[in-house]
Short mmCIF file of C-alpha atoms in Angstrom, two decimals:
data_model
loop_
_atom_site.label_atom_id
_atom_site.label_comp_id
_atom_site.label_asym_id
_atom_site.label_seq_id
_atom_site.Cartn_x
_atom_site.Cartn_y
_atom_site.Cartn_z
CA MET A 64 11.03 8.09 -77.08
CA SER A 65 12.65 6.85 -80.23
CA GLN A 66 12.91 3.13 -80.73
CA ILE A 67 16.25 1.35 -81.12
CA SER A 68 15.97 -1.49 -83.56
CA PRO A 69 17.67 -4.65 -82.35
CA PRO A 70 20.34 -6.11 -84.58
CA SER A 71 19.60 -9.24 -86.52
CA PRO A 72 20.97 -12.52 -85.10
CA THR A 73 23.75 -12.54 -87.64
CA GLU A 74 24.72 -8.88 -87.37
CA ALA A 75 28.43 -8.34 -86.80
CA ASP A 76 30.34 -5.41 -85.44
CA GLY A 77 32.96 -3.49 -87.34
CA SER A 78 35.68 -5.98 -86.47
CA GLY A 79 33.80 -8.88 -88.03
CA GLN A 80 32.83 -10.32 -84.64
CA PRO A 81 29.16 -11.31 -84.23
CA SER A 82 27.16 -8.96 -82.00
CA LEU A 83 25.92 -10.02 -78.58
CA LYS A 84 22.49 -11.66 -78.52
CA GLN A 85 19.59 -9.50 -77.29
CA VAL A 86 17.58 -11.72 -74.96
CA MET A 87 16.65 -9.56 -71.94
CA GLY A 88 13.18 -8.05 -71.80
CA PRO A 89 11.64 -5.99 -68.95
CA GLY A 90 10.96 -8.99 -66.68
CA LEU A 91 14.41 -10.52 -66.96
CA LEU A 92 16.09 -7.13 -66.57
CA LEU A 93 14.07 -6.38 -63.41
CA LEU A 94 14.96 -9.75 -61.88
CA PHE A 95 18.60 -9.24 -62.88
CA ILE A 96 18.70 -5.89 -61.04
CA ILE A 97 16.89 -7.22 -57.95
CA GLY A 98 18.99 -10.37 -57.85
CA ASP A 99 22.21 -8.42 -58.19
CA ILE A 100 21.37 -6.01 -55.36
CA LEU A 101 19.96 -8.71 -53.06
CA GLY A 102 23.29 -10.47 -52.80
CA THR A 103 25.16 -11.58 -49.72
CA GLY A 104 25.22 -8.07 -48.21
CA ILE A 105 21.87 -8.07 -46.40
CA TYR A 106 22.44 -11.60 -45.08
CA ALA A 107 25.73 -10.61 -43.43
CA LEU A 108 25.79 -6.85 -42.89
CA THR A 109 22.71 -6.19 -40.77
CA GLY A 110 24.48 -6.99 -37.51
CA GLU A 111 27.62 -5.05 -38.41
CA VAL A 112 25.61 -1.95 -39.37
CA ALA A 113 23.71 -2.21 -36.09
CA GLY A 114 27.04 -2.46 -34.30
CA GLU A 115 28.01 0.95 -35.73
CA VAL A 116 24.85 2.93 -34.95
CA GLY A 117 22.78 0.80 -32.57
CA GLY A 118 19.06 0.26 -33.09
CA ALA A 119 18.74 2.85 -35.86
CA ALA A 120 20.31 0.37 -38.29
CA TRP A 121 17.60 1.18 -40.84
CA LEU A 122 18.93 4.75 -41.27
CA PRO A 123 22.27 3.82 -42.97
CA PHE A 124 20.38 1.51 -45.34
CA ALA A 125 17.93 4.32 -46.15
CA ILE A 126 20.79 6.79 -46.79
CA ALA A 127 22.64 4.22 -48.91
CA PHE A 128 19.42 3.72 -50.91
CA ALA A 129 19.12 7.48 -51.50
CA VAL A 130 22.75 7.75 -52.66
CA ALA A 131 22.27 4.76 -54.97
CA LEU A 132 19.06 6.25 -56.39
CA ILE A 133 20.75 9.57 -57.20
CA THR A 134 23.67 7.85 -58.93
CA ALA A 135 21.27 5.50 -60.74
CA CYS A 136 19.75 8.55 -62.46
CA SER A 137 23.17 9.41 -63.90
CA TYR A 138 23.63 5.83 -65.05
CA LEU A 139 20.19 5.88 -66.69
CA GLU A 140 21.01 9.00 -68.70
CA LEU A 141 24.22 7.44 -69.95
CA VAL A 142 22.96 3.92 -70.65
CA THR A 143 19.99 5.22 -72.64
CA LYS A 144 22.30 7.62 -74.49
CA TYR A 145 25.02 5.00 -75.13
CA PRO A 146 23.37 1.53 -74.99
CA GLU A 147 26.62 -0.43 -75.16
CA ALA A 148 28.46 -2.85 -72.90
CA ALA A 149 31.31 -1.52 -70.71
CA GLY A 150 29.29 0.76 -68.40
CA ALA A 151 31.24 3.25 -66.28
CA ALA A 152 34.52 2.74 -68.14
CA LEU A 153 32.84 3.62 -71.44
CA TYR A 154 31.22 6.76 -70.00
CA VAL A 155 34.45 8.03 -68.40
CA HIS A 156 36.34 7.33 -71.63
CA LYS A 157 33.82 9.29 -73.70
CA ALA A 158 33.85 12.16 -71.20
CA PHE A 159 37.59 12.58 -70.59
CA GLY A 160 39.35 10.58 -73.32
CA LYS A 161 42.22 9.66 -70.98
CA HIS A 162 43.23 6.06 -71.52
CA VAL A 163 44.91 5.73 -68.14
CA LEU A 164 41.79 6.99 -66.34
CA THR A 165 39.55 4.72 -68.42
CA PHE A 166 41.79 1.77 -67.69
CA LEU A 167 41.75 2.42 -63.94
CA VAL A 168 37.95 2.75 -63.89
CA CYS A 169 37.65 -0.45 -65.90
CA PHE A 170 40.09 -2.20 -63.61
CA ALA A 171 38.40 -0.96 -60.42
CA VAL A 172 34.94 -2.08 -61.51
CA MET A 173 36.26 -5.41 -62.78
CA CYS A 174 38.14 -6.05 -59.54
CA SER A 175 35.08 -5.20 -57.45
CA GLY A 176 33.02 -7.72 -59.38
CA ILE A 177 35.59 -10.50 -59.40
CA THR A 178 36.49 -9.97 -55.73
CA SER A 179 32.83 -10.08 -54.74
CA ALA A 180 32.28 -13.22 -56.81
CA SER A 181 35.36 -14.86 -55.32
CA ALA A 182 34.24 -14.09 -51.77
CA ALA A 183 30.77 -15.36 -52.66
CA SER A 184 32.25 -18.62 -53.94
CA ARG A 185 34.10 -19.13 -50.67
CA ALA A 186 30.89 -18.35 -48.77
CA PHE A 187 28.98 -20.81 -50.95
CA ALA A 188 31.41 -23.58 -50.06
CA ALA A 189 31.29 -22.75 -46.34
CA ASN A 190 27.48 -22.73 -46.33
CA LEU A 191 27.35 -26.01 -48.23
CA VAL A 192 29.60 -27.63 -45.64
CA ALA A 193 27.52 -26.17 -42.79
CA GLY A 194 24.21 -27.10 -44.41
CA PHE A 195 25.15 -30.75 -44.81
CA GLY A 196 26.99 -30.89 -41.49
CA LEU A 197 30.26 -32.01 -43.10
CA ASP A 198 33.38 -32.20 -40.96
CA VAL A 199 36.02 -31.23 -43.52
CA GLY A 200 39.12 -29.07 -43.54
CA ASN A 201 39.97 -25.86 -45.32
CA GLY A 202 41.41 -27.73 -48.32
CA VAL A 203 38.09 -29.39 -49.13
CA ILE A 204 36.22 -26.10 -48.76
CA LEU A 205 38.71 -24.54 -51.17
CA LEU A 206 38.10 -27.31 -53.72
CA ILE A 207 34.32 -26.85 -53.41
CA ALA A 208 34.72 -23.09 -53.96
CA LEU A 209 36.90 -23.64 -57.04
CA GLY A 210 34.45 -26.21 -58.39
CA PHE A 211 31.59 -23.78 -57.89
CA MET A 212 33.43 -21.06 -59.82
CA LEU A 213 34.00 -23.51 -62.67
CA LEU A 214 30.24 -24.18 -62.66
CA VAL A 215 29.65 -20.41 -62.94
CA LEU A 216 32.10 -20.43 -65.87
CA ALA A 217 30.07 -23.14 -67.63
CA VAL A 218 26.78 -21.27 -67.16
CA ASN A 219 28.33 -18.01 -68.34
CA LEU A 220 29.84 -19.64 -71.44
CA ARG A 221 26.53 -21.31 -72.23
CA GLY A 222 24.87 -17.95 -72.87
CA VAL A 223 23.38 -14.90 -71.21
CA GLY A 224 19.86 -16.26 -71.71
CA GLU A 225 20.71 -19.35 -69.67
CA SER A 226 22.63 -17.26 -67.13
CA VAL A 227 19.73 -14.88 -66.59
CA LYS A 228 17.25 -17.77 -66.29
CA VAL A 229 19.41 -19.25 -63.54
CA ASN A 230 19.39 -15.78 -61.98
CA VAL A 231 15.56 -15.85 -61.94
CA VAL A 232 15.55 -19.03 -59.85
CA LEU A 233 18.25 -17.82 -57.47
CA THR A 234 16.56 -14.42 -57.06
CA ALA A 235 13.31 -16.16 -56.08
CA VAL A 236 15.17 -18.09 -53.38
CA GLU A 237 16.87 -14.90 -52.11
CA LEU A 238 13.56 -13.10 -51.90
CA SER A 239 11.87 -16.02 -50.13
CA GLY A 240 14.57 -16.05 -47.45
CA LEU A 241 14.23 -12.31 -46.74
CA LEU A 242 10.43 -12.42 -46.82
CA LEU A 243 10.60 -15.33 -44.37
CA VAL A 244 12.61 -13.18 -41.96
CA ILE A 245 10.14 -10.29 -42.32
CA LEU A 246 6.98 -12.41 -41.89
CA ILE A 247 8.24 -14.34 -38.86
CA SER A 248 9.44 -11.08 -37.29
CA LEU A 249 6.07 -9.42 -37.88
CA TYR A 250 4.32 -12.38 -36.21
CA PHE A 251 6.63 -11.92 -33.19
CA ILE A 252 5.99 -8.17 -33.18
CA ALA A 253 2.20 -8.66 -33.43
CA GLY A 254 2.36 -10.76 -30.26
CA GLY A 255 3.64 -7.74 -28.35
CA ASN A 256 7.09 -9.22 -27.73
CA ALA A 257 9.16 -6.70 -29.69
CA ASP A 258 10.90 -3.63 -28.32
CA PHE A 259 10.39 -0.78 -30.77
CA SER A 260 12.22 1.68 -28.55
CA ARG A 261 15.47 0.18 -29.89
CA VAL A 262 14.58 1.18 -33.47
CA VAL A 263 15.22 4.88 -32.76
CA ALA A 264 18.10 4.45 -30.31
CA PHE A 265 21.62 5.46 -31.39
CA GLU A 266 24.48 3.55 -29.77
CA THR A 267 27.91 4.47 -31.10
CA ALA A 268 31.49 3.68 -30.18
CA ALA A 269 33.12 6.03 -27.68
CA ASP A 270 35.56 7.37 -30.25
CA LYS A 271 32.87 8.26 -32.80
CA SER A 272 30.22 10.93 -32.90
CA VAL A 273 26.73 10.00 -34.05
CA PHE A 274 27.36 11.73 -37.38
CA LEU A 275 30.62 9.86 -38.04
CA ALA A 276 29.07 6.56 -36.91
CA VAL A 277 26.19 7.00 -39.35
CA SER A 278 28.71 7.81 -42.11
CA ALA A 279 30.74 4.68 -41.33
CA ALA A 280 27.59 2.55 -41.19
CA THR A 281 26.35 4.01 -44.49
CA SER A 282 29.71 3.26 -46.13
CA LEU A 283 29.26 -0.34 -45.01
CA ALA A 284 25.56 -0.55 -45.87
CA PHE A 285 26.25 0.77 -49.38
CA PHE A 286 27.89 -2.57 -50.17
CA ALA A 287 24.40 -4.07 -49.92
CA MET A 288 23.07 -1.56 -52.48
CA VAL A 289 25.73 -1.93 -55.16
CA GLY A 290 24.70 -4.11 -58.05
CA PHE A 291 22.31 -1.84 -59.92
CA GLU A 292 25.25 -0.59 -61.98
CA ASP A 293 26.01 -4.10 -63.22
CA SER A 294 22.88 -4.04 -65.37
CA VAL A 295 24.26 -1.29 -67.66
CA ASN A 296 26.95 -3.73 -68.79
CA MET A 297 24.14 -5.87 -70.21
CA ALA A 298 22.85 -3.02 -72.41
CA GLU A 299 23.82 -4.68 -75.71
CA GLU A 300 21.93 -7.83 -74.67
CA THR A 301 18.75 -5.95 -73.66
CA LYS A 302 15.80 -5.43 -75.98
CA ASN A 303 15.07 -1.72 -76.50
CA PRO A 304 17.17 -0.48 -73.53
CA THR A 305 16.22 3.18 -74.03
CA ARG A 306 12.61 2.45 -73.16
CA ILE A 307 12.79 -0.23 -70.47
CA PHE A 308 15.93 0.62 -68.47
CA PRO A 309 14.53 3.62 -66.50
CA ARG A 310 11.35 1.80 -65.41
CA MET A 311 13.12 -1.39 -64.41
CA MET A 312 15.98 0.40 -62.63
CA PHE A 313 13.67 2.50 -60.44
CA THR A 314 11.38 -0.47 -59.75
CA GLY A 315 14.28 -2.73 -58.79
CA LEU A 316 15.89 -0.14 -56.51
CA GLY A 317 12.54 0.61 -54.86
CA ILE A 318 11.78 -3.04 -54.13
CA THR A 319 15.22 -3.81 -52.71
CA GLY A 320 15.38 -0.58 -50.68
CA LEU A 321 12.01 -1.36 -49.07
CA ILE A 322 13.08 -4.93 -48.23
CA TYR A 323 16.36 -3.75 -46.67
CA ILE A 324 14.66 -1.17 -44.46
CA LEU A 325 11.98 -3.66 -43.34
CA VAL A 326 14.58 -6.33 -42.55
CA SER A 327 16.75 -3.92 -40.53
CA ILE A 328 13.77 -2.58 -38.55
CA CYS A 329 12.47 -6.08 -37.79
CA ALA A 330 15.93 -7.33 -36.82
CA VAL A 331 16.53 -4.59 -34.26
CA ALA A 332 12.99 -4.77 -32.86
CA VAL A 333 13.29 -8.54 -32.28
CA VAL A 334 16.92 -8.95 -31.16
CA PRO A 335 18.95 -6.70 -28.81
CA VAL A 336 21.61 -4.76 -30.71
CA GLY A 337 24.58 -6.23 -28.84
CA ARG A 338 23.52 -9.79 -29.58
CA LEU A 339 22.71 -8.93 -33.19
CA ALA A 340 26.10 -7.27 -33.76
CA GLU A 341 28.00 -10.25 -32.33
CA SER A 342 26.21 -12.83 -34.50
CA GLU A 343 27.89 -14.06 -37.69
CA THR A 344 24.43 -15.04 -38.99
CA PRO A 345 22.25 -12.12 -37.83
CA LEU A 346 19.13 -13.03 -39.79
CA SER A 347 19.26 -16.58 -38.46
CA THR A 348 19.45 -15.10 -34.94
CA VAL A 349 16.39 -12.96 -35.67
CA VAL A 350 14.25 -15.93 -36.73
CA GLN A 351 15.53 -18.14 -33.91
CA THR A 352 14.47 -15.44 -31.44
CA ALA A 353 11.09 -14.79 -33.06
CA ALA A 354 10.21 -18.48 -33.61
CA PRO A 355 12.45 -20.77 -31.55
CA GLY A 356 10.88 -23.94 -32.95
CA PHE A 357 11.45 -22.98 -36.57
CA PRO A 358 14.28 -25.03 -38.17
CA ILE A 359 16.03 -21.94 -39.54
CA SER A 360 19.46 -23.20 -38.50
CA ASP A 361 19.02 -26.05 -40.98
CA LEU A 362 17.36 -23.97 -43.69
CA LEU A 363 19.32 -20.71 -43.72
CA PRO A 364 22.68 -22.13 -44.91
CA PHE A 365 20.96 -23.39 -48.06
CA ILE A 366 19.14 -20.09 -48.63
CA SER A 367 22.47 -18.30 -48.16
CA MET A 368 24.06 -20.68 -50.68
CA PHE A 369 21.58 -19.60 -53.33
CA ALA A 370 22.02 -15.93 -52.39
CA VAL A 371 25.80 -15.96 -52.75
CA ALA A 372 25.60 -18.14 -55.86
CA ASN A 373 23.46 -15.47 -57.48
CA SER A 374 25.97 -12.78 -56.51
CA ALA A 375 28.83 -14.77 -58.00
CA LEU A 376 27.01 -15.44 -61.27
CA ILE A 377 25.91 -11.84 -61.82
CA ASN A 378 29.29 -10.37 -60.86
CA MET A 379 31.08 -12.68 -63.28
CA LEU A 380 28.58 -11.75 -65.99
CA MET A 381 29.31 -8.08 -65.33
CA ALA A 382 33.09 -8.46 -65.24
CA SER A 383 33.26 -10.43 -68.49
CA ARG A 384 30.97 -7.97 -70.35
CA LEU A 385 33.03 -5.07 -69.06
CA LEU A 386 36.25 -6.55 -70.41
CA TYR A 387 34.54 -7.46 -73.68
CA GLY A 388 33.32 -3.89 -74.15
CA MET A 389 36.72 -2.37 -73.46
CA GLY A 390 38.49 -4.91 -75.67
CA LYS A 391 36.05 -4.09 -78.46
CA ARG A 392 36.90 -0.38 -78.18
CA GLY A 393 40.67 -0.96 -78.10
CA VAL A 394 41.18 0.24 -74.53
CA LEU A 395 42.17 -3.28 -73.46
CA PRO A 396 43.80 -6.00 -75.58
CA SER A 397 41.62 -6.92 -78.57
CA PHE A 398 41.60 -10.65 -77.77
CA LEU A 399 39.15 -9.88 -74.95
CA SER A 400 36.52 -8.98 -77.55
CA LYS A 401 36.45 -12.49 -79.05
CA VAL A 402 32.89 -13.83 -79.24
CA HIS A 403 31.94 -17.50 -79.50
CA PRO A 404 30.66 -18.02 -83.08
CA SER A 405 27.60 -20.09 -82.14
CA ARG A 406 26.80 -19.21 -78.50
CA ARG A 407 27.64 -15.51 -79.14
CA THR A 408 29.07 -15.03 -75.66
CA PRO A 409 32.33 -13.13 -74.94
CA GLN A 410 34.33 -16.31 -74.39
CA ALA A 411 37.80 -14.77 -74.04
CA ALA A 412 36.66 -12.26 -71.42
CA ILE A 413 34.76 -14.98 -69.53
CA LEU A 414 37.83 -17.24 -69.39
CA PHE A 415 40.12 -14.35 -68.41
CA THR A 416 37.95 -13.20 -65.50
CA THR A 417 37.45 -16.77 -64.30
CA VAL A 418 41.20 -17.37 -64.12
CA ILE A 419 41.58 -14.25 -61.97
CA ALA A 420 38.68 -15.37 -59.75
CA LEU A 421 40.19 -18.82 -59.25
CA GLY A 422 43.43 -17.18 -58.14
CA LEU A 423 41.59 -14.87 -55.72
CA ILE A 424 39.59 -17.75 -54.23
CA THR A 425 42.79 -19.67 -53.62
CA PHE A 426 44.48 -16.63 -52.07
CA VAL A 427 41.55 -15.89 -49.73
CA SER A 428 41.21 -19.53 -48.71
CA LEU A 429 44.86 -19.82 -47.69
CA SER A 430 43.99 -17.80 -44.59
CA PRO A 431 40.23 -18.00 -43.98
CA ASP A 432 40.46 -16.05 -40.72
CA SER A 433 42.40 -13.17 -42.27
CA PRO A 434 40.93 -9.68 -41.73
CA VAL A 435 41.36 -9.10 -45.48
CA VAL A 436 38.26 -11.25 -46.05
CA ALA A 437 36.22 -9.08 -43.68
CA LEU A 438 37.43 -5.93 -45.47
CA LEU A 439 36.53 -7.09 -48.98
CA GLY A 440 32.97 -5.79 -48.81
CA GLY A 441 34.06 -2.35 -47.66
CA THR A 442 36.82 -2.25 -50.28
CA THR A 443 34.32 -3.12 -53.00
CA SER A 444 32.09 -0.30 -51.79
CA LEU A 445 35.07 2.09 -51.69
CA LEU A 446 36.15 1.32 -55.26
CA LEU A 447 32.63 1.58 -56.67
CA LEU A 448 31.80 4.83 -54.88
CA ALA A 449 34.93 6.40 -56.38
CA VAL A 450 33.78 5.19 -59.81
CA PHE A 451 30.27 6.51 -59.15
CA ALA A 452 31.69 9.97 -58.43
CA LEU A 453 33.39 9.94 -61.86
CA VAL A 454 30.18 8.74 -63.55
CA ASN A 455 28.22 11.62 -62.03
CA VAL A 456 30.81 14.09 -63.35
CA SER A 457 30.79 12.35 -66.75
CA VAL A 458 27.06 13.02 -67.13
CA LEU A 459 27.66 16.77 -66.96
CA VAL A 460 30.67 16.65 -69.30
CA LEU A 461 28.80 14.57 -71.91
CA ARG A 462 25.87 16.97 -72.07
CA ARG A 463 27.76 18.63 -74.94
CA ASP A 464 27.71 15.34 -76.92
CA GLU A 465 24.52 15.41 -78.96
CA THR A 466 23.82 11.84 -80.09
CA GLY A 467 20.47 12.60 -81.69
CA VAL A 468 18.86 9.86 -79.63
CA GLU A 469 16.06 10.65 -77.19
CA HIS A 470 17.18 9.52 -73.73
CA PHE A 471 16.61 9.83 -69.98
CA ASN A 472 17.75 13.15 -68.47
CA ALA A 473 19.02 13.29 -64.87
CA GLY A 474 18.94 17.10 -64.71
CA ARG A 475 21.78 19.23 -63.34
CA VAL A 476 21.25 19.01 -59.59
CA LEU A 477 21.26 15.23 -59.16
CA PRO A 478 24.67 14.56 -60.81
CA VAL A 479 26.28 17.29 -58.66
CA LEU A 480 24.61 15.91 -55.51
CA GLY A 481 25.66 12.40 -56.51
CA THR A 482 29.30 13.48 -56.91
CA ILE A 483 29.36 15.14 -53.48
CA THR A 484 27.70 12.25 -51.62
CA CYS A 485 29.87 9.60 -53.27
CA LEU A 486 33.08 11.49 -52.49
CA TYR A 487 31.90 12.01 -48.91
CA LEU A 488 31.60 8.23 -48.49
CA VAL A 489 35.04 7.70 -50.08
CA LEU A 490 37.24 10.17 -48.21
CA PRO A 491 38.81 8.78 -44.99
CA TRP A 492 38.10 11.78 -42.74
CA SER A 493 34.37 11.81 -43.57
CA SER A 494 33.46 8.17 -44.22
CA GLY A 495 34.92 6.64 -41.05
CA ARG A 496 36.37 3.71 -43.03
CA PRO A 497 39.16 1.57 -41.56
CA VAL A 498 42.64 2.05 -43.03
CA GLY A 499 42.73 -1.53 -44.33
CA GLN A 500 40.15 -0.75 -47.02
CA TYR A 501 42.34 1.98 -48.49
CA GLN A 502 45.38 -0.29 -48.37
CA ILE A 503 43.62 -3.04 -50.31
CA ALA A 504 42.17 -0.56 -52.82
CA GLY A 505 45.59 1.06 -53.25
CA ALA A 506 47.24 -2.28 -53.93
CA LEU A 507 44.60 -3.15 -56.55
CA LEU A 508 44.95 0.18 -58.31
CA ALA A 509 48.75 -0.17 -58.28
CA ILE A 510 48.34 -3.47 -60.13
CA GLY A 511 46.08 -1.65 -62.57
CA VAL A 512 48.70 1.01 -63.25
CA ILE A 513 51.32 -1.66 -63.91
CA LEU A 514 49.02 -3.43 -66.38
CA TRP A 515 48.20 -0.16 -68.13
CA VAL A 516 51.91 0.63 -68.56
CA MET A 517 52.45 -2.85 -69.99
CA THR A 518 49.55 -2.39 -72.42
CA TRP A 519 50.79 1.06 -73.46
CA TRP A 520 54.36 -0.19 -73.98
CA SER A 521 53.13 -3.15 -76.01
CA GLY A 522 51.12 -0.83 -78.26
CA LYS A 523 54.09 1.48 -78.69
CA ARG A 524 56.37 -1.40 -79.73
CA THR A 525 53.75 -2.64 -82.20
CA LYS A 526 53.53 0.78 -83.84
#
């Protein structure tokens, strides 16, 4: 493949702004992808997925992995063809050239990242309180969550190199927690105490067929697989992305998919499905059952803190780079493309996304028991799957754009298959999603339309 020469440290873009600093090599990119996928999803969703399909909880994770892998091929073709920040919004804009569609894609991806980070910040605060055994009210937890998001802001402003190094540490903690669950479960299984008959048993709600239950569980499990797409927004800060992105993307997806399937199989083999589905901390329940004397109840809140902290950091990195890329291309207001002269980080986009996140954290914390909080993961999955469908179509449309750069090719079958599977998991009559997810997504997109109209009107008045 042809080599892409990295810009010099002082290289500026056409607007006179300095370019983003290329600091990510293969190792950092791989850890970024793994850390982004291994977020809070697997720590919280295992029991809920099992509640949908019974002991065969591994199957929705396996299907979600397959759907993610197909769509990842489309992303790889586009990121190696157009190694720029902005990801899906950039690809849809190049394919269709419709500003309103580009804006909505940008807004949907940004909202999914900020909402996930905001929920993660709230979870961080709750786990911190539980880990230290503090008896405090909702107001203190809210302040801790806001303080944590400000800490994420400081790390993000400091630079992507520092942010990714923090990600390395947090990813190591995430992996250690999941490997701990697997190893202790295997020890329990080796002692002949596990019930493997549950692993192939389907138990679904009375109003759902097995097929619909698996679809609903896959829609939920897909939230645990999202994250791989965030890495394409770091393309401008990656060394030689054309060469290293395909290898690292496939490696990262393979590692996380294997871990998810092993965790779900071990969980169901060790703990009865009903008890697992009712637990708010399913992996803690697994280890407590497999090794009653192990102090997991004291340790897991801290492991979970690191896991959700990593999710928050990476999602805020993604959201800020997305806004920077769109501001740079004139799809969003140009002030979002402002880069810090010395740190060379997109400071305006970072501050803008953080303000939105602080508002979301406050809103969520006003009613911590609200069902909206429980629906955020499914809504994030819904928004991203709709975006993924457009990305798969964009690959086929952009085949006519000859860039002259050698790049990854996803073929013709995979993008079509990716479009069909993503739409299947989006549509209400096939995915089995609750109505609340569509209501939240609709409200977010309505806000996006209003903002687009305001941006369009402002541009018209300026002209």
